[in-house]
Coordinates of C-alpha atoms in Angstrom, one line a residue:
X936 CA -0.2 0.1 -0.1
X937 CA 1.1 3.7 -0.1
X938 CA 0.6 6.6 2.0
X939 CA -2.3 7.7 0.2
X940 CA -4.3 4.7 1.3
X941 CA -4.2 5.7 5.1
X942 CA -7.3 6.7 6.6
X943 CA -7.8 10.3 7.9
X944 CA -6.2 11.3 10.9
X945 CA -8.5 9.9 13.3
X946 CA -8.4 13.0 15.7
X947 CA -10.5 14.9 13.1
X948 CA -13.7 13.1 14.1
X949 CA -13.3 14.4 17.9
X950 CA -13.5 18.0 16.4
X951 CA -17.5 18.4 16.8
X952 CA -17.2 17.1 20.6
X953 CA -14.3 19.8 21.1
X954 CA -16.3 22.4 19.6
X955 CA -19.3 21.9 22.0
X956 CA -17.1 21.6 25.2
X957 CA -15.5 24.9 24.1
X958 CA -19.4 26.4 24.6
X959 CA -19.2 25.5 28.4
X960 CA -19.2 29.0 30.3
X961 CA -16.0 28.1 32.1
X962 CA -14.3 26.7 29.0
X963 CA -13.2 23.4 27.8
X964 CA -11.0 21.3 29.9
X965 CA -9.1 19.0 27.4
X966 CA -8.3 15.6 28.8
X967 CA -7.9 14.1 25.3
X968 CA -4.4 14.3 24.1
X969 CA -1.3 12.9 26.2
X970 CA 0.7 16.2 25.4
X971 CA 2.6 17.5 28.4
X972 CA 1.7 20.8 29.9
X973 CA 4.6 21.3 32.5
X974 CA 7.5 23.4 32.0
X975 CA 10.8 21.4 30.6
X976 CA 13.3 21.0 33.3
X977 CA 15.7 24.0 33.7
X978 CA 18.7 21.3 33.6
X979 CA 17.5 20.2 30.3
X980 CA 16.8 23.6 28.7
X981 CA 20.2 24.7 29.9
X982 CA 21.9 22.0 28.3
X983 CA 20.2 22.6 24.7
X984 CA 20.9 26.4 25.3
X985 CA 24.5 25.7 25.8
X986 CA 24.7 23.0 22.6
X987 CA 23.5 25.4 20.3
X988 CA 26.5 25.7 18.1
X989 CA 25.6 22.8 16.0
X990 CA 27.7 23.2 13.0
X991 CA 28.1 20.0 11.9
X992 CA 25.9 17.2 11.1
X993 CA 25.0 14.6 14.2
X994 CA 25.8 10.9 14.0
X995 CA 22.8 8.5 13.3
X996 CA 24.2 6.4 16.3
X997 CA 24.5 9.4 18.4
X998 CA 27.5 10.6 20.5
X999 CA 29.1 8.4 22.8
X1000 CA 28.2 10.5 25.6
X1001 CA 24.5 10.0 24.8
X1002 CA 24.6 6.4 24.4
X1003 CA 26.8 5.7 27.6
X1004 CA 23.8 7.9 29.4
X1005 CA 21.3 5.6 28.0
X1006 CA 23.0 2.5 29.1
X1007 CA 23.5 3.9 32.6
X1008 CA 20.1 5.0 32.9
X1009 CA 18.7 1.4 32.1
X1010 CA 20.8 0.1 34.8
X1011 CA 20.1 2.8 37.4
X1012 CA 16.2 3.4 36.5
X1013 CA 15.1 0.0 34.8
X1014 CA 17.3 -2.7 36.6
X1015 CA 19.1 -3.4 33.3
X1016 CA 22.6 -3.9 33.9
X1017 CA 25.5 -4.4 31.7
X1018 CA 24.4 -2.5 28.6
X1019 CA 26.9 -0.7 26.5
X1020 CA 27.0 1.8 23.7
X1021 CA 26.5 -0.7 21.0
X1022 CA 23.0 -1.7 22.7
X1023 CA 21.6 1.8 22.0
X1024 CA 20.7 4.2 19.6
X1025 CA 18.9 7.6 20.0
X1026 CA 15.7 8.2 17.7
X1027 CA 13.8 11.2 16.4
X1028 CA 10.7 10.4 19.1
X1029 CA 9.2 7.0 19.6
X1030 CA 6.5 7.4 17.2
X1031 CA 8.8 7.5 14.0
X1032 CA 10.5 4.4 15.3
X1033 CA 7.1 2.6 15.9
X1034 CA 5.7 3.3 12.6
X1035 CA 9.0 2.6 10.6
X1036 CA 10.4 -0.7 12.4
X1037 CA 8.7 -3.1 10.2
X1038 CA 10.4 -1.1 7.2
X1039 CA 13.6 -1.0 9.0
X1040 CA 13.3 -5.0 9.7
X1041 CA 12.5 -5.7 6.5
X1042 CA 9.0 -7.0 7.4
X1043 CA 6.9 -7.1 4.3
X1044 CA 3.9 -8.8 2.5
X1045 CA 3.2 -12.3 3.9
X1046 CA 4.6 -11.4 7.2
X1047 CA 2.2 -10.2 10.4
X1048 CA 2.7 -7.6 13.2
X1049 CA 1.4 -8.3 16.2
X1050 CA 0.2 -5.5 18.5
X1051 CA -2.0 -4.9 21.7
X1052 CA -5.6 -5.3 21.4
X1053 CA -6.0 -2.0 23.1
X1054 CA -3.2 0.3 21.1
X1055 CA -2.1 3.3 19.9
X1056 CA -2.8 3.3 15.8
X1057 CA 0.9 3.5 14.8
X1058 CA 1.7 -0.3 15.3
X1059 CA -1.3 -0.9 12.7
X1060 CA 0.1 2.0 10.4
X1061 CA 3.5 0.5 10.4
X1062 CA 2.1 -2.7 9.7
X1063 CA 0.0 -1.7 6.7
X1064 CA 2.8 0.7 5.3
X1065 CA 5.1 -2.5 4.5
X1066 CA 1.9 -4.5 3.2
X1067 CA 2.2 -6.8 6.4
X1068 CA -0.9 -7.9 8.4
X1069 CA -1.5 -6.4 11.7
X1070 CA -2.9 -8.8 14.3
X1071 CA -4.2 -7.4 17.6
X1072 CA -3.5 -9.7 20.3
X1073 CA -2.6 -10.0 24.1
X1074 CA -2.5 -14.1 23.7
X1075 CA 1.0 -15.3 22.9
X1076 CA -0.7 -18.6 21.9
X1077 CA -2.5 -17.0 19.2
X1078 CA 0.3 -15.5 17.2
X1079 CA 0.6 -17.3 13.9
X1080 CA 3.7 -18.6 12.2
X1081 CA 4.0 -15.6 10.1
X1082 CA 4.7 -13.1 12.8
X1083 CA 7.8 -11.3 12.3
X1084 CA 7.4 -8.2 14.5
X1085 CA 5.7 -8.4 18.0
X1086 CA 4.8 -5.1 20.0
X1087 CA 4.0 -4.9 23.6
X1088 CA 3.3 -1.5 25.4
X1089 CA 4.0 -1.6 29.2
X1090 CA 2.5 0.4 30.6
X1091 CA 0.0 0.5 27.8
X1092 CA -1.5 3.5 26.0
X1093 CA -4.7 3.7 26.1
X1094 CA -5.4 0.9 28.8
X1095 CA -2.4 1.7 31.4
X1096 CA -2.2 -2.2 31.3
X1097 CA 1.3 -3.4 33.4
X1098 CA 3.0 -6.3 31.8
X1099 CA 4.7 -8.5 34.8
X1100 CA 7.6 -10.7 34.8
X1101 CA 6.0 -13.8 33.7
X1102 CA 3.7 -12.3 30.9
X1103 CA 7.3 -10.6 29.5
X1104 CA 8.9 -13.8 29.6
X1105 CA 6.0 -15.6 28.0
X1106 CA 5.9 -13.2 25.3
X1107 CA 9.5 -13.3 24.8
X1108 CA 9.7 -17.1 24.6
X1109 CA 7.2 -17.3 22.2
X1110 CA 8.6 -14.6 20.2
X1111 CA 11.9 -16.7 19.8
X1112 CA 9.9 -19.9 18.9
X1113 CA 8.3 -17.9 15.7
X1114 CA 11.7 -16.4 14.9
X1115 CA 10.3 -12.7 15.5
X1116 CA 11.5 -9.3 16.8
X1117 CA 9.8 -8.5 20.2
X1118 CA 9.6 -4.8 20.6
X1119 CA 8.4 -3.6 24.0
X1120 CA 7.3 0.3 23.8
X1121 CA 7.9 1.5 27.7
X1122 CA 7.5 5.1 27.6
X1123 CA 5.3 5.3 30.5
X1124 CA 7.7 3.1 32.9
X1125 CA 8.3 5.6 35.2
X1126 CA 4.7 6.0 35.7
X1127 CA 3.3 2.9 38.0
X1128 CA 0.4 3.6 40.3
X1129 CA -1.6 0.5 41.4
X1130 CA -1.0 -2.8 42.5
X1131 CA 2.3 -4.2 42.6
X1132 CA 3.6 -1.2 40.5
X1133 CA 2.6 1.2 43.4
X1134 CA 5.8 0.4 45.0
X1135 CA 8.0 -1.6 42.6
X1136 CA 9.3 -0.3 39.5
X1137 CA 7.7 -1.3 36.0
X1138 CA 9.9 -4.0 34.5
X1139 CA 11.6 -3.8 31.0
X1140 CA 11.5 -6.6 28.7
X1141 CA 15.3 -6.4 29.0
X1142 CA 15.2 -7.2 32.5
X1143 CA 17.5 -10.0 33.7
X1144 CA 14.6 -11.9 35.3
X1145 CA 12.9 -11.7 31.7
X1146 CA 16.2 -12.5 29.7
X1147 CA 18.3 -14.7 31.6
X1148 CA 21.1 -12.5 30.2
X1149 CA 20.1 -13.4 26.6
X1150 CA 18.9 -10.0 24.6
X1151 CA 18.5 -11.5 21.2
X1152 CA 15.7 -10.7 19.4
X1153 CA 14.6 -8.2 22.3
X1154 CA 14.4 -4.2 21.9
X1155 CA 13.1 -1.9 24.5
X1156 CA 11.8 1.6 23.1
X1157 CA 11.4 4.8 25.4
X1158 CA 10.8 8.3 25.3
X1159 CA 11.7 11.3 27.1
X1160 CA 8.2 13.0 26.3
X1161 CA 6.4 12.1 29.3
X1162 CA 8.9 11.6 32.3
X1163 CA 10.8 14.8 31.3
X1164 CA 8.2 17.0 29.5
X1165 CA 10.3 16.7 26.5
X1166 CA 7.6 16.0 23.7
X1167 CA 8.6 19.1 21.3
X1168 CA 12.2 17.9 21.6
X1169 CA 11.7 14.5 19.6
X1170 CA 13.8 12.9 22.1
X1171 CA 13.6 8.9 22.3
X1172 CA 15.8 5.8 22.3
X1173 CA 15.8 2.2 22.0
X1174 CA 17.7 -0.7 23.5
X1175 CA 18.6 -4.0 23.5
X1176 CA 20.1 -6.9 20.6
X1177 CA 23.1 -5.2 19.6
X1178 CA 22.8 -7.1 16.3
X1179 CA 19.5 -5.6 15.5
X1180 CA 20.6 -2.3 16.7
X1181 CA 23.7 -2.4 14.4
X1182 CA 21.3 -3.0 11.5
X1183 CA 18.7 -0.4 12.3
X1184 CA 21.8 1.8 12.5
X1185 CA 22.6 1.3 8.9
X1186 CA 19.3 1.8 7.6
X1187 CA 18.7 4.8 9.6
X1188 CA 21.8 6.4 7.9
X1189 CA 20.6 5.9 4.6
X1190 CA 17.4 7.3 5.6
X1191 CA 19.0 10.5 7.4
X1192 CA 17.4 9.7 10.6
X1193 CA 19.2 12.0 13.0
X1194 CA 18.8 13.5 16.4
X1195 CA 19.8 17.0 16.1
X1196 CA 23.0 17.9 18.1
X1197 CA 21.4 20.3 20.8
X1198 CA 18.7 17.6 21.7
X1199 CA 21.3 15.0 22.2
X1200 CA 22.8 17.2 24.8
X1201 CA 19.7 17.8 26.4
X1202 CA 18.8 14.0 26.5
X1203 CA 22.3 13.6 28.5
X1204 CA 21.1 16.0 30.9
X1205 CA 17.5 14.5 31.2
X1206 CA 19.0 11.1 31.9
X1207 CA 21.3 12.2 34.1
X1208 CA 18.9 13.8 36.6
X1209 CA 16.4 11.9 38.5
X1210 CA 15.0 14.5 40.9
X1211 CA 12.9 16.2 37.9
X1212 CA 11.5 12.8 37.2
X1213 CA 10.4 11.9 40.7
X1214 CA 8.9 15.7 41.2
X1215 CA 6.8 14.9 37.6
X1216 CA 5.6 11.6 38.7
X1217 CA 4.2 13.4 42.1
X1218 CA 2.4 15.6 39.8
X1219 CA 0.6 13.3 38.1
X1220 CA 0.1 11.2 41.0
X1221 CA -1.9 13.9 42.7
X1222 CA -3.9 14.8 39.5
X1223 CA -4.8 11.2 39.3
X1224 CA -5.7 11.1 43.0
X1225 CA -8.2 14.2 42.1
X1226 CA -9.6 13.0 38.6
X1227 CA -10.2 8.9 39.2
X1228 CA -12.9 9.4 42.2
X1229 CA -14.6 11.8 40.2
X1230 CA -14.6 10.1 36.9
X1231 CA -16.2 6.6 39.2
X1232 CA -18.6 9.0 40.7
X1233 CA -19.9 10.1 37.5
X1234 CA -20.8 6.8 36.6
X1235 CA -17.9 5.5 35.0
X1236 CA -15.8 2.1 35.7
X1237 CA -12.1 2.7 35.3
X1238 CA -10.0 -0.5 34.0
X1239 CA -6.7 -1.5 33.9
X1240 CA -4.8 1.9 34.4
X1241 CA -2.2 0.7 36.7
X1242 CA 0.3 2.9 35.2
X1243 CA 0.9 5.4 32.5
X1244 CA -0.9 8.8 32.0
X1245 CA -4.5 8.0 31.4
X1246 CA -7.7 6.4 32.9
X1247 CA -9.4 3.9 30.6
X1248 CA -13.2 4.1 31.5
X1249 CA -16.5 2.9 30.5
X1250 CA -20.1 3.9 31.2
X1251 CA -21.3 0.8 29.2
X1252 CA -22.4 2.9 26.4
X1253 CA -21.0 3.5 22.8
X1254 CA -17.7 5.9 23.2
X1255 CA -19.3 8.5 21.2
X1256 CA -22.3 8.8 23.6
X1257 CA -20.1 9.2 26.4
X1258 CA -17.9 12.1 24.3
X1259 CA -21.2 13.7 24.1
X1260 CA -22.3 13.9 27.5
X1261 CA -18.8 14.9 28.4
X1262 CA -18.8 17.8 26.0
X1263 CA -22.0 19.0 27.7
X1264 CA -19.8 19.3 30.6
X1265 CA -16.9 21.0 28.9
X1266 CA -15.0 17.9 29.1
X1267 CA -13.1 16.2 26.2
X1268 CA -12.0 12.7 25.9
X1269 CA -10.5 10.3 23.7
X1270 CA -12.8 7.6 22.2
X1271 CA -12.0 3.9 22.4
X1272 CA -12.8 3.6 19.0
X1273 CA -9.4 5.3 18.1
X1274 CA -7.7 2.2 19.7
X1275 CA -8.6 -0.6 18.0
X1276 CA -12.1 -2.4 17.4
X1277 CA -12.3 -4.1 20.7
X1278 CA -13.1 -1.3 22.7
X1279 CA -16.0 0.7 21.6
X1280 CA -17.6 1.6 24.9
X1281 CA -14.3 2.8 26.7
X1282 CA -13.1 6.2 26.7
X1283 CA -9.3 7.9 27.7
X1284 CA -9.2 10.3 30.3
X1285 CA -5.6 12.3 30.3
X1286 CA -4.0 13.3 33.4
X1287 CA -1.7 15.7 31.1
X1288 CA -3.9 18.9 32.1
X1289 CA -3.0 21.3 35.0
X1290 CA -3.7 21.0 38.7
X1291 CA -6.2 23.7 37.9
X1292 CA -8.0 22.3 34.8
X1293 CA -8.0 18.9 36.7
X1294 CA -9.9 20.0 39.5
X1295 CA -12.2 21.9 37.4
X1296 CA -13.0 18.8 35.4
X1297 CA -13.4 16.8 38.5
X1298 CA -15.6 19.4 39.8
X1299 CA -17.8 19.2 37.0
X1300 CA -18.0 15.4 36.8
X1301 CA -19.0 15.5 40.7
X1302 CA -21.6 18.4 40.3
X1303 CA -23.1 16.1 37.2
X1304 CA -23.6 13.0 39.4
X1305 CA -25.2 14.7 42.3

């Protein structure tokens, strides 16, 4: 297929609901998009400013200092020791990598790309662009012999589902049986909330408890957009099997996929400073504590949502009907229809609004329920 065969960007369908929500006397509370609203940490912005003399082309593979910072971060924050610069590569945000990975891996017609049942659309788009079959499945026993790439997403977008060690081990074992690459999209991993993840770190696919020291066929994808408010920087990276990383570097060189030099400097600063990450998590924790009970009081059941930046909720009706009722309150959310065919009655509430607007949304929901 060609890019001309892709459907219109789905968020255009939300525009009428957004317009209705804007008519509220106190304005719209937009909880539909997961774009950070808090300031970029000063330590990161300062590093970017100091690196603006970027007169030469950056390397696709990234600076040695950045690759060492990524490896050090995996060891310190994700419980993945022993990575070297050969195990990692920076990327121009994570969305381009998600969409391009089937192409870069040589997946094509006749191949299958597996992704979660509740999934961000880019996994399917990447498969369709290379003529592969996209399969929504969370059960490794369902993955067919034609599988060439498996995407996990933990914590998930939109559903906040966190995969434990046993689930990750099962997925890795099945991918290896099939000779498929397993890529785990982990960009919400610093944001665990409930169950075991209230006190323990969300595990990576590269965790030694998963891999037993063997990284073959495994990739972890991460973004600094969420933990460090760097969405506008397009700052992300992957880590894992060094043989796959090397092949991706070669392909990305030909495509000119290079992270700008000043952004690489900013990434080093972000990866080396844990304080701002901990502070940001507490902001989201507080917003979640305000919004979740109000959503539930308004008649929604919150499912999964153990981690990440969203509440995945249902009122037992079509998601568009829920969006309409919320729009009357001046609140905008995301419909489950955008995340696959399996959740037409769910909606996604984002925690990425200011304290004031989250409190306003909670007040409106609570008032409507009384």
